[in-house]
PDB file of C-alpha atoms in Angstrom:
ATOM      1  CA  MET A1178     283.231  -0.827 178.448  1.00  0.00           C
ATOM      2  CA  ARG A1179     281.202  -0.857 175.272  1.00  0.00           C
ATOM      3  CA  ARG A1180     278.047  -0.310 177.289  1.00  0.00           C
ATOM      4  CA  LEU A1181     279.671   2.728 178.971  1.00  0.00           C
ATOM      5  CA  TRP A1182     280.660   4.243 175.633  1.00  0.00           C
ATOM      6  CA  LEU A1183     277.077   3.937 174.421  1.00  0.00           C
ATOM      7  CA  ARG A1184     275.747   5.593 177.577  1.00  0.00           C
ATOM      8  CA  TRP A1185     278.284   8.410 177.293  1.00  0.00           C
ATOM      9  CA  ALA A1186     277.424   8.977 173.633  1.00  0.00           C
ATOM     10  CA  LEU A1187     273.708   9.219 174.408  1.00  0.00           C
ATOM     11  CA  LEU A1188     274.404  11.605 177.288  1.00  0.00           C
ATOM     12  CA  ILE A1189     276.591  13.840 175.109  1.00  0.00           C
ATOM     13  CA  ILE A1190     273.932  13.966 172.393  1.00  0.00           C
ATOM     14  CA  PHE A1191     271.231  14.819 174.935  1.00  0.00           C
ATOM     15  CA  VAL A1192     273.289  17.610 176.516  1.00  0.00           C
ATOM     16  CA  ALA A1193     274.317  18.917 173.087  1.00  0.00           C
ATOM     17  CA  VAL A1194     270.679  19.252 172.025  1.00  0.00           C
ATOM     18  CA  LEU A1195     269.789  21.012 175.280  1.00  0.00           C
ATOM     19  CA  GLY A1196     272.886  23.196 174.943  1.00  0.00           C
ATOM     20  CA  ILE A1197     271.844  24.351 171.481  1.00  0.00           C
ATOM     21  CA  VAL A1198     268.380  25.209 172.793  1.00  0.00           C
ATOM     22  CA  PHE A1199     269.783  27.047 175.827  1.00  0.00           C
ATOM     23  CA  VAL A1200     272.324  29.018 173.759  1.00  0.00           C
ATOM     24  CA  ASN A1201     269.619  30.047 171.292  1.00  0.00           C
ATOM     25  CA  LEU A1202     267.406  31.180 174.181  1.00  0.00           C
ATOM     26  CA  GLY A1203     270.308  33.172 175.626  1.00  0.00           C
ATOM     27  CA  GLU A1204     271.007  34.836 172.282  1.00  0.00           C
ATOM     28  CA  TRP A1205     267.292  35.606 171.948  1.00  0.00           C
ATOM     29  CA  GLN A1206     267.360  37.389 175.308  1.00  0.00           C
ATOM     30  CA  LEU A1207     270.439  39.371 174.238  1.00  0.00           C
ATOM     31  CA  ASP A1208     268.651  40.326 171.027  1.00  0.00           C
ATOM     32  CA  ARG A1209     265.662  41.527 173.049  1.00  0.00           C
ATOM     33  CA  LEU A1210     268.055  43.510 175.245  1.00  0.00           C
ATOM     34  CA  ALA A1211     269.539  45.186 172.163  1.00  0.00           C
ATOM     35  CA  GLN A1212     266.051  46.016 170.878  1.00  0.00           C
ATOM     36  CA  ARG A1213     265.068  47.469 174.244  1.00  0.00           C
ATOM     37  CA  ARG A1214     268.206  49.599 174.398  1.00  0.00           C
ATOM     38  CA  GLU A1215     267.527  50.867 170.886  1.00  0.00           C
ATOM     39  CA  ARG A1216     263.900  51.654 171.784  1.00  0.00           C
ATOM     40  CA  ASN A1217     264.988  53.486 174.936  1.00  0.00           C
ATOM     41  CA  ALA A1218     267.541  55.545 173.004  1.00  0.00           C
ATOM     42  CA  THR A1219     264.946  56.432 170.357  1.00  0.00           C
ATOM     43  CA  THR A1220     262.386  57.375 173.008  1.00  0.00           C
ATOM     44  CA  ILE A1221     264.809  59.680 174.822  1.00  0.00           C
ATOM     45  CA  ALA A1222     266.105  61.275 171.621  1.00  0.00           C
ATOM     46  CA  ASN A1223     262.635  61.868 170.150  1.00  0.00           C
ATOM     47  CA  GLU A1224     261.166  63.196 173.389  1.00  0.00           C
ATOM     48  CA  GLN A1225     263.980  65.752 173.652  1.00  0.00           C
ATOM     49  CA  LYS A1226     263.486  67.085 170.114  1.00  0.00           C
ATOM     50  CA  PRO A1227     261.798  70.475 169.646  1.00  0.00           C
ATOM     51  CA  ILE A1228     258.034  70.470 169.135  1.00  0.00           C
ATOM     52  CA  ARG A1229     257.199  70.204 165.428  1.00  0.00           C
ATOM     53  CA  PRO A1230     253.996  70.833 163.443  1.00  0.00           C
ATOM     54  CA  TYR A1231     252.114  67.565 163.232  1.00  0.00           C
ATOM     55  CA  GLU A1232     251.865  67.937 159.443  1.00  0.00           C
ATOM     56  CA  GLU A1233     255.624  67.372 159.155  1.00  0.00           C
ATOM     57  CA  ILE A1234     255.397  63.913 160.741  1.00  0.00           C
ATOM     58  CA  PHE A1235     251.968  62.538 159.822  1.00  0.00           C
ATOM     59  CA  THR A1236     252.630  62.352 156.097  1.00  0.00           C
ATOM     60  CA  ARG A1237     253.523  58.641 156.096  1.00  0.00           C
ATOM     61  CA  THR A1238     252.937  55.437 158.026  1.00  0.00           C
ATOM     62  CA  ILE A1239     254.023  56.069 161.609  1.00  0.00           C
ATOM     63  CA  THR A1240     256.639  53.579 162.866  1.00  0.00           C
ATOM     64  CA  ASP A1241     258.543  52.928 166.088  1.00  0.00           C
ATOM     65  CA  ALA A1242     261.247  55.333 164.925  1.00  0.00           C
ATOM     66  CA  ASP A1243     258.710  58.198 164.958  1.00  0.00           C
ATOM     67  CA  GLN A1244     257.295  57.533 168.407  1.00  0.00           C
ATOM     68  CA  TRP A1245     257.436  60.000 171.306  1.00  0.00           C
ATOM     69  CA  GLN A1246     258.309  63.051 169.235  1.00  0.00           C
ATOM     70  CA  ARG A1247     256.272  66.023 170.354  1.00  0.00           C
ATOM     71  CA  VAL A1248     254.042  67.681 167.787  1.00  0.00           C
ATOM     72  CA  GLU A1249     251.580  70.551 167.766  1.00  0.00           C
ATOM     73  CA  ALA A1250     248.218  70.541 165.997  1.00  0.00           C
ATOM     74  CA  ARG A1251     245.490  73.129 165.655  1.00  0.00           C
ATOM     75  CA  GLY A1252     241.921  72.260 164.708  1.00  0.00           C
ATOM     76  CA  THR A1253     238.472  71.203 165.855  1.00  0.00           C
ATOM     77  CA  PHE A1254     237.553  67.960 167.619  1.00  0.00           C
ATOM     78  CA  ASP A1255     234.803  65.764 166.172  1.00  0.00           C
ATOM     79  CA  PRO A1256     232.481  65.029 169.131  1.00  0.00           C
ATOM     80  CA  ASP A1257     230.246  62.770 166.999  1.00  0.00           C
ATOM     81  CA  HIS A1258     232.957  60.141 166.455  1.00  0.00           C
ATOM     82  CA  GLN A1259     234.641  59.260 169.734  1.00  0.00           C
ATOM     83  CA  PHE A1260     236.026  55.991 170.995  1.00  0.00           C
ATOM     84  CA  VAL A1261     236.461  54.491 174.456  1.00  0.00           C
ATOM     85  CA  VAL A1262     239.592  52.357 174.798  1.00  0.00           C
ATOM     86  CA  ARG A1263     238.948  49.802 177.532  1.00  0.00           C
ATOM     87  CA  TYR A1264     241.224  48.081 180.045  1.00  0.00           C
ATOM     88  CA  ARG A1265     244.218  50.404 179.883  1.00  0.00           C
ATOM     89  CA  ASN A1266     247.051  50.964 182.336  1.00  0.00           C
ATOM     90  CA  ASN A1267     248.985  54.143 183.031  1.00  0.00           C
ATOM     91  CA  GLY A1268     251.820  53.308 185.371  1.00  0.00           C
ATOM     92  CA  ASP A1269     250.194  51.368 188.200  1.00  0.00           C
ATOM     93  CA  ALA A1270     246.725  52.819 187.602  1.00  0.00           C
ATOM     94  CA  GLU A1271     243.928  51.002 185.754  1.00  0.00           C
ATOM     95  CA  GLY A1272     241.321  52.766 183.675  1.00  0.00           C
ATOM     96  CA  TYR A1273     240.412  53.725 180.127  1.00  0.00           C
ATOM     97  CA  GLU A1274     241.339  56.212 177.414  1.00  0.00           C
ATOM     98  CA  ILE A1275     239.337  58.400 175.037  1.00  0.00           C
ATOM     99  CA  VAL A1276     240.217  58.785 171.358  1.00  0.00           C
ATOM    100  CA  THR A1277     238.735  61.646 169.341  1.00  0.00           C
ATOM    101  CA  PRO A1278     239.546  62.740 165.768  1.00  0.00           C
ATOM    102  CA  ILE A1279     240.644  66.329 165.251  1.00  0.00           C
ATOM    103  CA  HIS A1280     240.066  68.123 161.944  1.00  0.00           C
ATOM    104  CA  THR A1281     242.926  70.411 160.950  1.00  0.00           C
ATOM    105  CA  ALA A1282     243.551  72.579 157.909  1.00  0.00           C
ATOM    106  CA  THR A1283     245.615  69.785 156.334  1.00  0.00           C
ATOM    107  CA  GLY A1284     243.679  66.683 157.356  1.00  0.00           C
ATOM    108  CA  THR A1285     242.344  64.628 160.238  1.00  0.00           C
ATOM    109  CA  VAL A1286     244.314  62.736 162.859  1.00  0.00           C
ATOM    110  CA  LEU A1287     243.269  60.706 165.888  1.00  0.00           C
ATOM    111  CA  VAL A1288     244.026  62.111 169.337  1.00  0.00           C
ATOM    112  CA  ASP A1289     244.255  59.994 172.465  1.00  0.00           C
ATOM    113  CA  ARG A1290     242.915  62.656 174.827  1.00  0.00           C
ATOM    114  CA  GLY A1291     244.378  60.872 177.833  1.00  0.00           C
ATOM    115  CA  PHE A1292     243.853  58.338 180.568  1.00  0.00           C
ATOM    116  CA  ILE A1293     241.006  58.337 183.078  1.00  0.00           C
ATOM    117  CA  PRO A1294     241.550  56.215 186.217  1.00  0.00           C
ATOM    118  CA  ARG A1295     238.818  53.724 187.086  1.00  0.00           C
ATOM    119  CA  VAL A1296     237.777  53.079 190.651  1.00  0.00           C
ATOM    120  CA  HIS A1297     237.906  49.366 191.424  1.00  0.00           C
ATOM    121  CA  GLY A1298     234.555  47.814 190.642  1.00  0.00           C
ATOM    122  CA  ALA A1299     233.269  50.806 188.664  1.00  0.00           C
ATOM    123  CA  GLN A1300     231.948  50.285 185.144  1.00  0.00           C
ATOM    124  CA  ILE A1301     233.754  51.718 182.123  1.00  0.00           C
ATOM    125  CA  PRO A1302     231.387  54.274 180.541  1.00  0.00           C
ATOM    126  CA  SER A1303     229.938  53.454 177.153  1.00  0.00           C
ATOM    127  CA  THR A1304     230.108  57.086 175.986  1.00  0.00           C
ATOM    128  CA  ALA A1305     233.082  59.439 175.977  1.00  0.00           C
ATOM    129  CA  PRO A1306     233.139  62.852 177.684  1.00  0.00           C
ATOM    130  CA  ALA A1307     232.748  65.712 175.231  1.00  0.00           C
ATOM    131  CA  PRO A1308     235.939  67.360 173.943  1.00  0.00           C
ATOM    132  CA  PRO A1309     236.521  71.124 174.089  1.00  0.00           C
ATOM    133  CA  ALA A1310     234.333  72.949 171.573  1.00  0.00           C
ATOM    134  CA  GLY A1311     235.679  75.237 168.897  1.00  0.00           C
ATOM    135  CA  GLU A1312     239.244  75.525 167.704  1.00  0.00           C
ATOM    136  CA  VAL A1313     241.886  74.080 170.005  1.00  0.00           C
ATOM    137  CA  THR A1314     245.677  73.962 170.036  1.00  0.00           C
ATOM    138  CA  LEU A1315     247.258  70.821 171.367  1.00  0.00           C
ATOM    139  CA  VAL A1316     250.690  69.327 171.960  1.00  0.00           C
ATOM    140  CA  GLY A1317     251.217  65.580 172.134  1.00  0.00           C
ATOM    141  CA  HIS A1318     253.446  62.605 171.432  1.00  0.00           C
ATOM    142  CA  VAL A1319     253.571  60.848 168.082  1.00  0.00           C
ATOM    143  CA  ARG A1320     252.290  57.285 168.472  1.00  0.00           C
ATOM    144  CA  ARG A1321     252.138  54.438 165.995  1.00  0.00           C
ATOM    145  CA  SER A1322     249.064  52.241 165.645  1.00  0.00           C
ATOM    146  CA  GLU A1323     248.908  49.466 168.200  1.00  0.00           C
ATOM    147  CA  LYS A1324     248.989  45.939 166.857  1.00  0.00           C
ATOM    148  CA  GLY A1325     246.951  42.983 168.014  1.00  0.00           C
ATOM    149  CA  ARG A1326     244.094  40.651 167.235  1.00  0.00           C
ATOM    150  CA  ARG A1327     241.310  41.981 165.067  1.00  0.00           C
ATOM    151  CA  ALA A1328     238.849  41.604 167.927  1.00  0.00           C
ATOM    152  CA  ALA A1329     240.987  43.975 170.005  1.00  0.00           C
ATOM    153  CA  THR A1330     241.503  46.661 167.342  1.00  0.00           C
ATOM    154  CA  THR A1331     238.062  46.737 165.682  1.00  0.00           C
ATOM    155  CA  PRO A1332     235.656  49.232 167.346  1.00  0.00           C
ATOM    156  CA  VAL A1333     232.371  47.723 168.517  1.00  0.00           C
ATOM    157  CA  ASN A1334     229.840  50.338 169.635  1.00  0.00           C
ATOM    158  CA  ASN A1335     232.759  52.807 169.523  1.00  0.00           C
ATOM    159  CA  GLN A1336     234.776  50.745 172.014  1.00  0.00           C
ATOM    160  CA  MET A1337     237.951  48.717 171.599  1.00  0.00           C
ATOM    161  CA  ARG A1338     241.052  47.635 173.484  1.00  0.00           C
ATOM    162  CA  LEU A1339     243.828  48.800 171.140  1.00  0.00           C
ATOM    163  CA  ILE A1340     244.236  52.016 169.150  1.00  0.00           C
ATOM    164  CA  ASN A1341     244.733  51.182 165.494  1.00  0.00           C
ATOM    165  CA  SER A1342     244.145  53.972 162.976  1.00  0.00           C
ATOM    166  CA  ASP A1343     243.424  51.593 160.094  1.00  0.00           C
ATOM    167  CA  ALA A1344     240.699  49.776 162.047  1.00  0.00           C
ATOM    168  CA  ILE A1345     239.187  53.055 163.262  1.00  0.00           C
ATOM    169  CA  ALA A1346     239.357  54.617 159.776  1.00  0.00           C
ATOM    170  CA  ALA A1347     237.032  51.895 158.503  1.00  0.00           C
ATOM    171  CA  THR A1348     234.297  53.245 160.811  1.00  0.00           C
ATOM    172  CA  LEU A1349     234.701  56.941 159.912  1.00  0.00           C
ATOM    173  CA  PRO A1350     233.148  58.884 157.026  1.00  0.00           C
ATOM    174  CA  TYR A1351     236.467  60.620 156.245  1.00  0.00           C
ATOM    175  CA  PRO A1352     240.130  59.614 155.860  1.00  0.00           C
ATOM    176  CA  ILE A1353     242.578  59.947 158.748  1.00  0.00           C
ATOM    177  CA  SER A1354     246.368  59.904 159.118  1.00  0.00           C
ATOM    178  CA  SER A1355     248.322  56.842 160.182  1.00  0.00           C
ATOM    179  CA  GLY A1356     248.956  56.540 163.904  1.00  0.00           C
ATOM    180  CA  TYR A1357     247.693  59.012 166.470  1.00  0.00           C
ATOM    181  CA  ILE A1358     248.701  61.795 168.857  1.00  0.00           C
ATOM    182  CA  GLY A1359     248.976  61.097 172.595  1.00  0.00           C
ATOM    183  CA  LEU A1360     247.759  64.335 174.166  1.00  0.00           C
ATOM    184  CA  LEU A1361     249.983  66.216 176.608  1.00  0.00           C
ATOM    185  CA  THR A1362     248.338  69.658 176.739  1.00  0.00           C
ATOM    186  CA  VAL A1363     245.378  71.322 175.054  1.00  0.00           C
ATOM    187  CA  GLN A1364     244.093  74.893 174.998  1.00  0.00           C
ATOM    188  CA  PRO A1365     241.404  75.520 176.001  1.00  0.00           C
ATOM    189  CA  GLU A1366     241.770  72.845 178.677  1.00  0.00           C
ATOM    190  CA  GLN A1367     239.475  69.824 178.787  1.00  0.00           C
ATOM    191  CA  PRO A1368     237.553  68.750 181.893  1.00  0.00           C
ATOM    192  CA  GLY A1369     237.069  65.154 182.974  1.00  0.00           C
ATOM    193  CA  GLY A1370     240.153  64.262 185.001  1.00  0.00           C
ATOM    194  CA  PHE A1371     242.299  63.212 182.035  1.00  0.00           C
ATOM    195  CA  GLN A1372     245.926  62.245 182.692  1.00  0.00           C
ATOM    196  CA  PRO A1373     248.699  62.253 180.042  1.00  0.00           C
ATOM    197  CA  ILE A1374     250.012  58.825 179.085  1.00  0.00           C
ATOM    198  CA  GLN A1375     253.339  58.119 180.763  1.00  0.00           C
ATOM    199  CA  LEU A1376     256.466  57.396 178.758  1.00  0.00           C
ATOM    200  CA  PRO A1377     257.363  53.694 178.529  1.00  0.00           C
ATOM    201  CA  GLU A1378     259.688  52.298 181.168  1.00  0.00           C
ATOM    202  CA  LEU A1379     263.263  53.041 180.132  1.00  0.00           C
ATOM    203  CA  SER A1380     264.997  50.281 182.095  1.00  0.00           C
ATOM    204  CA  GLU A1381     266.809  47.441 180.352  1.00  0.00           C
ATOM    205  CA  GLY A1382     264.593  44.854 181.999  1.00  0.00           C
ATOM    206  CA  PRO A1383     265.719  41.352 183.028  1.00  0.00           C
ATOM    207  CA  HIS A1384     266.929  40.264 179.581  1.00  0.00           C
ATOM    208  CA  PHE A1385     270.673  40.300 180.385  1.00  0.00           C
ATOM    209  CA  TRP A1386     270.308  38.120 183.476  1.00  0.00           C
ATOM    210  CA  TYR A1387     267.935  35.780 181.677  1.00  0.00           C
ATOM    211  CA  ALA A1388     270.626  35.343 179.012  1.00  0.00           C
ATOM    212  CA  VAL A1389     273.247  34.669 181.694  1.00  0.00           C
ATOM    213  CA  GLN A1390     270.989  32.014 183.217  1.00  0.00           C
ATOM    214  CA  TRP A1391     270.548  30.185 179.900  1.00  0.00           C
ATOM    215  CA  PHE A1392     274.305  30.222 179.265  1.00  0.00           C
ATOM    216  CA  MET A1393     274.895  28.960 182.824  1.00  0.00           C
ATOM    217  CA  PHE A1394     272.481  26.080 182.200  1.00  0.00           C
ATOM    218  CA  THR A1395     274.589  25.159 179.160  1.00  0.00           C
ATOM    219  CA  ALA A1396     277.788  25.259 181.232  1.00  0.00           C
ATOM    220  CA  VAL A1397     276.169  23.136 183.932  1.00  0.00           C
ATOM    221  CA  GLY A1398     275.183  20.563 181.320  1.00  0.00           C
ATOM    222  CA  VAL A1399     278.745  20.358 179.960  1.00  0.00           C
ATOM    223  CA  ALA A1400     280.159  20.098 183.479  1.00  0.00           C
ATOM    224  CA  GLY A1401     277.598  17.397 184.211  1.00  0.00           C
ATOM    225  CA  ILE A1402     278.968  15.273 181.361  1.00  0.00           C
ATOM    226  CA  VAL A1403     282.461  15.457 182.833  1.00  0.00           C
ATOM    227  CA  VAL A1404     281.222  14.606 186.337  1.00  0.00           C
ATOM    228  CA  PHE A1405     279.096  11.719 185.037  1.00  0.00           C
ATOM    229  CA  ILE A1406     281.913  10.178 182.977  1.00  0.00           C
ATOM    230  CA  ARG A1407     284.445  10.578 185.798  1.00  0.00           C
ATOM    231  CA  GLY A1408     281.989   8.880 188.147  1.00  0.00           C
ATOM    232  CA  ASP A1409     281.620   5.951 185.753  1.00  0.00           C
ATOM    233  CA  LEU A1410     285.389   5.641 185.395  1.00  0.00           C
ATOM    234  CA  ARG A1411     285.885   5.760 189.157  1.00  0.00           C
ATOM    235  CA  ALA A1412     283.204   3.128 189.680  1.00  0.00           C
ATOM    236  CA  ARG A1413     284.786   0.920 187.006  1.00  0.00           C
ATOM    237  CA  ARG A1414     288.227   1.333 188.560  1.00  0.00           C
ATOM    238  CA  GLU A1415     286.915   0.413 192.020  1.00  0.00           C
ATOM    239  CA  GLU A1416     285.139  -2.576 190.544  1.00  0.00           C
ATOM    240  CA  ARG A1417     288.379  -3.753 188.943  1.00  0.00           C
ATOM    241  CA  GLU A1418     290.272  -3.271 192.183  1.00  0.00           C
ATOM    242  CA  GLU A1419     287.683  -5.280 194.084  1.00  0.00           C
ATOM    243  CA  THR A1420     287.845  -8.030 191.474  1.00  0.00           C
ATOM    244  CA  SER A1421     291.648  -8.100 191.672  1.00  0.00           C
ATOM    245  CA  GLN A1422     291.595  -8.254 195.444  1.00  0.00           C
ATOM    246  CA  ALA A1423     289.063 -11.083 195.401  1.00  0.00           C
ATOM    247  CA  GLN A1424     291.138 -13.000 192.848  1.00  0.00           C
ATOM    248  CA  ALA A1425     294.296 -12.518 194.908  1.00  0.00           C
ATOM    249  CA  GLN A1426     292.526 -13.778 198.034  1.00  0.00           C
ATOM    250  CA  GLN A1427     291.336 -16.869 196.189  1.00  0.00           C
ATOM    251  CA  ASP A1428     294.862 -17.524 194.945  1.00  0.00           C
ATOM    252  CA  ARG A1429     296.211 -17.337 198.533  1.00  0.00           C
ATOM    253  CA  VAL A1430     293.562 -19.749 199.724  1.00  0.00           C
ATOM    254  CA  ARG A1431     294.552 -22.267 197.047  1.00  0.00           C
ATOM    255  CA  ILE A1432     298.169 -22.041 198.048  1.00  0.00           C
TER     256      ILE A1432
END
């Protein structure tokens, strides 16, 4: 019996450790679900707000809470400092984006002029198509700087993979605002087959069911302890019964 108690204790400790890990993973998925719901609510609320002058928003570091508001800016694009953002997706399409600074009466801000689909196998161009000349009026979404490895955010030959205003500012001869504007419309219109960047997916994703799975794994582990111990007890009881029957048979033989 002592050997059984030791085995049961080790099993309980093992399942307890796994249970703690599984519960933490489930809570992590629920936390991600809460974050996604909050992001979705912020996206919907900001996108439905009236269009505001960009100067009212781009006076501070742009954060997630500012994203997807629509702003209007009026100024002149800088065709001498453009950036090609490689390996981008817009929905199911693959391609690249073009970022161009725009000088306004109150400062300079980056503008993601849009997405250009890439035909499979085609090379991403090393130079960006020219922006509209002269003064333009544009409407776009507020976007925060994208975060990632330095190799992805730092422009090399005016190309990069992520749009980060701090990294781009280091290559420009003038200061720029934090974040950037994701272009929706511009007057006069720009040629080149640009497409506006789609809003992020507003579904809740698989986080809830992932959490349920981790909690179910914990329940299965606890149930497994009960089944394992009951099996040991049943086997021990059968062993005792067999021993008793054998002893009784021996006693009858002696008589």
